[in-house]
Amino acid sequence: MAEFTEALFSIFFVETLINGLLLGGVLALLSLGLNLIFGVIDVVWICYAEIIMLGMYTIYFLHVDGGMPLIAAAAGGVGVTALLGWLTHRLVIGYLLDAAPINQLLATGGLLFFFQGLAMVAFGIEFRNLGVSLGSLALSEDIYLSWTRLLSFAIAAGVVIVLFQFLSRSYLGAAIRAISQDREIMVLMGVNTKKLYLLTSAIGGGLAGLAAALLAMQYDVHPFIGLSFGPITFMVCVMGGLGNMVGGFLAAFVFSELITIGGYFAELEWGYVLAFGFFIAAMFIRPEGLFARKS
Amino acid sequence: MSDFRNTRRFFIGLATICVALAMGFGAQAADKKIKIGVIYDYTGPLAGGGSDLQALGAKIMIDYINAKGGVEGYMIEPIYADAQSKPEVAINEAVRLIEQEKVDMLLGFYSSAQCVPVAAKVDSLKKFMWITTCISPAVLKDRNLKYVFRPQVHGAMFGELSVDFLNANSQAKMGIAPKDLRVAIIHEDGPYGSGVAGGNAGAAKKLGMNLVLKEGYSATAPDLSSLVTKLKRKRPDVILHTGYNPDITLFLRQAKEQGLRFKALIGHGAGYGVADKLYDALGNDVDHIYNVDPVSIWLLDPKSLAASLPEVTAKVGAEYEKAKPDVKVKSAHVGMAASNAHVFFTDVLPRAIKKYGGIDAESLRKAAMETDIAEGGTLLGFGVKFPKAGESDMMGQNTRASPVVMQYVKRKVYIAWPKALQTIDPVLPLPKSSPYAK
């Protein structure tokens, strides 16, 4: 108990809370694209984290082998993942829009293994690293914050605002929102749903590229990096209410705070036990997601 | 004249028969082969963490033995299988190789999480298994396996050596008495990390060191910031770390960004054994980090080894460079698998064939039980001897194996401990140039 009290009133608990917020920024960024795609097209891309992985490879090769500045390499990564998103819809999802959800899930699950295998054959199993560190911001003698994580947080918040504005204020955004509300009726109104789906998939893919740029600065790139993030991203989306971008954004922070606080007071793994336990409980209480609007 | 002709014909005939017989025997000898299932992780996260380098070492040795004409008339026929970094795949592949491919024995295994179940399975199938790499004590401890042998060092030895090193140097180098030394142990939570951490903790407690934290984590954890924060709160002088690869670089990066400071960091094999990758990811921050592992075979003084071995070490090094031309620091992983495979092909297998008449599991087991290699008799320097029945709770474990403590300085590897093998006066505590220096 004394240990617990000491930990609670220590300056390091403050650091833990801040770390939770910053991890939340990473998870929020990861979940944005997946949520957008689900919200509009009503299909869960299980392979989303693998598209991020391919984005990380693109950035790595452009920056390390191609000698491009990091910003340009990141832009290249966003371009490639946007194209991958477009292709995923054009070549796979487009044909499965009316299929049973389980078949859609299996198809994107197949893509997950395809992307993993492709990366392994093309790039090998070696861990690659950008070797870039943005350093950290010293708040006090004891508390340092990673610039990469601060950047992830800022970009995630920025993207949510921009996307929200885009969806609520632009003509295209209105069309995307309308199609997410009723797919059948929009066709009758003369809207080209196919085009809108492709555009949404490309935007979702591009967001994966943005996440890839920030992850590549924090993690090694290898064909299986998606396994570390795929399940957790999916859970964040479900907890926020699949398709609800603001809900997903908030859920990312609930999830990350539980992980870091649990990991601070007990062993690291207990943080995940706490977060996943909360997820299960939340699914019982609000199966439609914590932040889903009541219909 | 006719007698002479007949005699000549007789000798020509005799010579022809001899040549034919010799060719026949030759053909027969070349036909004989020992089928060996070689299992490592060629894909999945463990592959890049060191398993592919271990696999390369084993392959180099098999090719080397075959190029020399095999062993006692037997050519080696390897069947390489990929455990995909998953224990269940390792078990399935082991059973497939034994039951469908009808291999005579298995060799390899990088991950302890795979070794633990596979060793029990293979032993129950009464097949011979030669472990080159995985180190967890749990693979052999209290299991009394008959057909599983490990010339490799085991995990508790890793854990004990790093603590011995600190015990011997703490006062002299850091001015801290061992009992006042604040030690933190962090490890991946599989059998590998737990086994080494158990050795760390046992030895640290025995020497009365101040153990401020001991904690496991999943090697695939996407975030270790809470662990780093906890370490900052506990303020250890020394961190003893056992992990694979993505987790090691993630930990070191987050530790630097969050301002964790310490006096020494000692890693224990796996990801810490792949210096090139660490330097690629973290640059010169890697300098002065320690790694406990069986020694890199290229660091040993050739004079300390049996006369025939330095040539083999050089050959393995040349093949390694041929396979990986861009290697800067030769990884200990390659030499480890090559050496441990070399012991099997040059000591156990010839005895099984010559003395026990075959390559079945029983002959190989009897031959292995008689292995008695003195120090300096393997590429790794240590000797090999397996305990007799009832002598140990770890049957099949090489009792003469020992690791060393190495230190990375400017992309070079030096032996820091034991003193007899030292190639560097250990730099302790971390110099001010290190971002982790206290």
XYZ file of C-alpha atoms in Angstrom, chain A residues 37-238:
202
model
C -13.572 3.612 -44.289
C -15.913 1.651 -42.084
C -18.181 4.632 -41.552
C -18.617 5.191 -45.260
C -18.222 1.814 -46.937
C -19.342 -0.400 -44.048
C -16.432 -2.794 -44.523
C -13.730 -3.450 -41.906
C -10.248 -3.481 -43.383
C -8.515 -6.055 -41.208
C -5.436 -5.430 -43.352
C -5.237 -1.733 -42.425
C -2.135 -2.106 -40.236
C -0.403 -3.923 -43.103
C -1.039 -0.958 -45.409
C 0.652 1.147 -42.722
C 3.543 -1.341 -42.777
C 3.921 -0.929 -46.560
C 3.838 2.834 -46.046
C 6.670 2.517 -43.529
C 8.737 0.553 -46.049
C 8.085 3.192 -48.717
C 9.260 5.954 -46.400
C 12.302 3.910 -45.355
C 13.428 3.238 -48.918
C 12.775 6.781 -50.126
C 14.648 8.299 -47.204
C 17.494 5.834 -46.572
C 18.144 4.381 -50.027
C 16.726 7.206 -52.158
C 18.281 9.967 -50.059
C 15.070 12.005 -50.069
C 14.412 14.399 -47.166
C 12.171 12.855 -44.530
C 9.222 15.149 -45.270
C 9.338 14.285 -48.974
C 9.688 10.581 -48.154
C 6.675 10.838 -45.843
C 4.690 12.516 -48.631
C 5.732 9.658 -50.911
C 4.548 7.184 -48.273
C 1.164 8.916 -48.079
C 0.910 8.787 -51.875
C 1.710 5.077 -52.048
C -0.705 4.121 -49.271
C -3.432 6.276 -50.818
C -2.881 4.350 -54.039
C -2.951 1.067 -52.106
C -6.227 2.117 -50.479
C -7.663 2.970 -53.880
C -6.474 -0.360 -55.323
C -7.822 -2.319 -52.364
C -11.270 -0.991 -53.059
C -10.964 -1.132 -56.837
C -9.700 -4.718 -56.973
C -11.202 -6.395 -53.905
C -13.782 -4.574 -51.815
C -15.674 -3.149 -54.776
C -16.751 -6.658 -55.726
C -17.834 -7.563 -52.208
C -20.028 -4.624 -51.254
C -23.141 -6.753 -51.157
C -21.439 -9.902 -49.858
C -22.020 -11.226 -46.345
C -19.896 -9.351 -43.751
C -17.965 -12.530 -42.952
C -16.867 -12.790 -46.592
C -15.748 -9.174 -46.581
C -13.806 -9.855 -43.404
C -12.199 -12.966 -44.893
C -11.210 -11.080 -48.040
C -9.468 -8.297 -46.112
C -7.965 -10.967 -43.808
C -6.568 -12.619 -46.945
C -5.136 -9.272 -48.003
C -3.417 -9.035 -44.610
C -1.482 -12.241 -45.276
C -0.904 -11.222 -48.882
C 0.663 -7.907 -47.844
C 2.737 -9.592 -45.135
C 3.983 -12.264 -47.556
C 4.639 -9.684 -50.244
C 6.749 -7.586 -47.855
C 8.668 -10.649 -46.735
C 9.461 -11.769 -50.281
C 10.243 -8.281 -51.534
C 12.125 -6.823 -48.574
C 13.253 -9.848 -46.535
C 12.796 -10.352 -42.825
C 15.415 -7.879 -41.680
C 14.509 -5.144 -39.241
C 15.094 -1.784 -40.824
C 15.313 1.484 -39.062
C 15.231 5.081 -40.232
C 17.812 5.912 -37.580
C 16.037 9.224 -37.053
C 15.236 10.613 -33.649
C 13.612 13.979 -33.044
C 14.819 13.949 -29.443
C 12.721 15.032 -26.532
C 11.373 18.060 -24.749
C 12.527 18.460 -21.135
C 9.666 19.642 -18.936
C 11.645 19.251 -15.746
C 14.687 17.403 -14.517
C 12.638 14.214 -14.390
C 10.079 14.550 -17.163
C 10.991 14.342 -20.816
C 8.486 14.112 -23.667
C 9.289 12.519 -26.994
C 8.982 15.000 -29.862
C 7.873 12.211 -32.201
C 4.987 11.393 -29.895
C 4.103 15.049 -29.424
C 4.039 15.364 -33.202
C 1.807 12.260 -33.506
C -0.551 13.785 -30.988
C -0.680 17.119 -32.772
C -1.144 15.531 -36.184
C -3.884 13.204 -34.930
C -5.731 16.160 -33.417
C -5.152 18.201 -36.563
C -6.383 15.461 -38.861
C -9.544 14.958 -36.820
C -10.311 18.671 -37.093
C -9.544 18.796 -40.820
C -11.550 15.653 -41.545
C -14.428 16.903 -39.479
C -14.421 20.194 -41.366
C -14.121 18.386 -44.682
C -17.034 16.094 -43.911
C -19.273 18.764 -42.480
C -18.533 21.716 -44.737
C -17.475 20.527 -48.196
C -19.777 19.262 -50.919
C -17.801 16.026 -51.222
C -17.853 15.595 -47.464
C -21.608 16.016 -47.427
C -21.890 13.384 -50.142
C -19.670 11.014 -48.146
C -21.763 11.558 -45.030
C -24.952 11.033 -46.981
C -23.736 7.803 -48.503
C -22.723 6.503 -45.105
C -26.295 7.086 -43.933
C -28.025 5.328 -46.786
C -26.132 3.620 -49.530
C -29.159 2.581 -51.657
C -31.000 5.848 -51.736
C -27.977 7.808 -52.874
C -27.823 5.849 -56.107
C -31.405 6.802 -56.813
C -30.422 10.443 -56.342
C -27.902 10.110 -59.137
C -24.779 10.007 -56.989
C -21.857 7.992 -58.313
C -21.259 5.860 -55.236
C -18.361 4.023 -56.835
C -16.376 7.226 -57.170
C -17.101 8.230 -53.594
C -16.046 4.824 -52.281
C -12.793 5.017 -54.197
C -12.142 8.510 -52.898
C -12.852 7.433 -49.309
C -10.569 4.416 -49.681
C -7.794 6.619 -51.020
C -8.211 9.099 -48.133
C -8.242 6.199 -45.632
C -5.110 4.786 -47.285
C -3.457 8.199 -47.192
C -4.150 8.458 -43.456
C -2.393 5.093 -43.084
C 0.618 6.699 -44.791
C 0.529 9.567 -42.323
C 0.489 7.105 -39.425
C 3.324 5.203 -41.132
C 5.481 8.343 -41.237
C 5.187 8.795 -37.478
C 5.526 5.099 -36.639
C 8.647 4.755 -38.802
C 10.376 7.252 -36.522
C 9.546 5.210 -33.428
C 9.631 1.585 -34.504
C 11.696 -0.822 -36.587
C 10.172 -1.603 -39.972
C 9.599 -5.290 -40.617
C 6.882 -7.341 -42.338
C 5.160 -8.169 -39.046
C 4.997 -4.728 -37.451
C 1.269 -4.691 -38.238
C 0.699 -7.463 -35.696
C 1.694 -5.123 -32.869
C -0.901 -2.528 -33.857
C -3.620 -4.219 -35.934
C -5.664 -5.741 -33.097
C -5.367 -2.739 -30.798
C -6.396 -0.322 -33.571
C -9.416 -2.438 -34.356
C -10.418 -2.510 -30.682
C -10.076 1.251 -30.378
C -12.396 1.654 -33.365
C -14.948 -0.783 -31.952
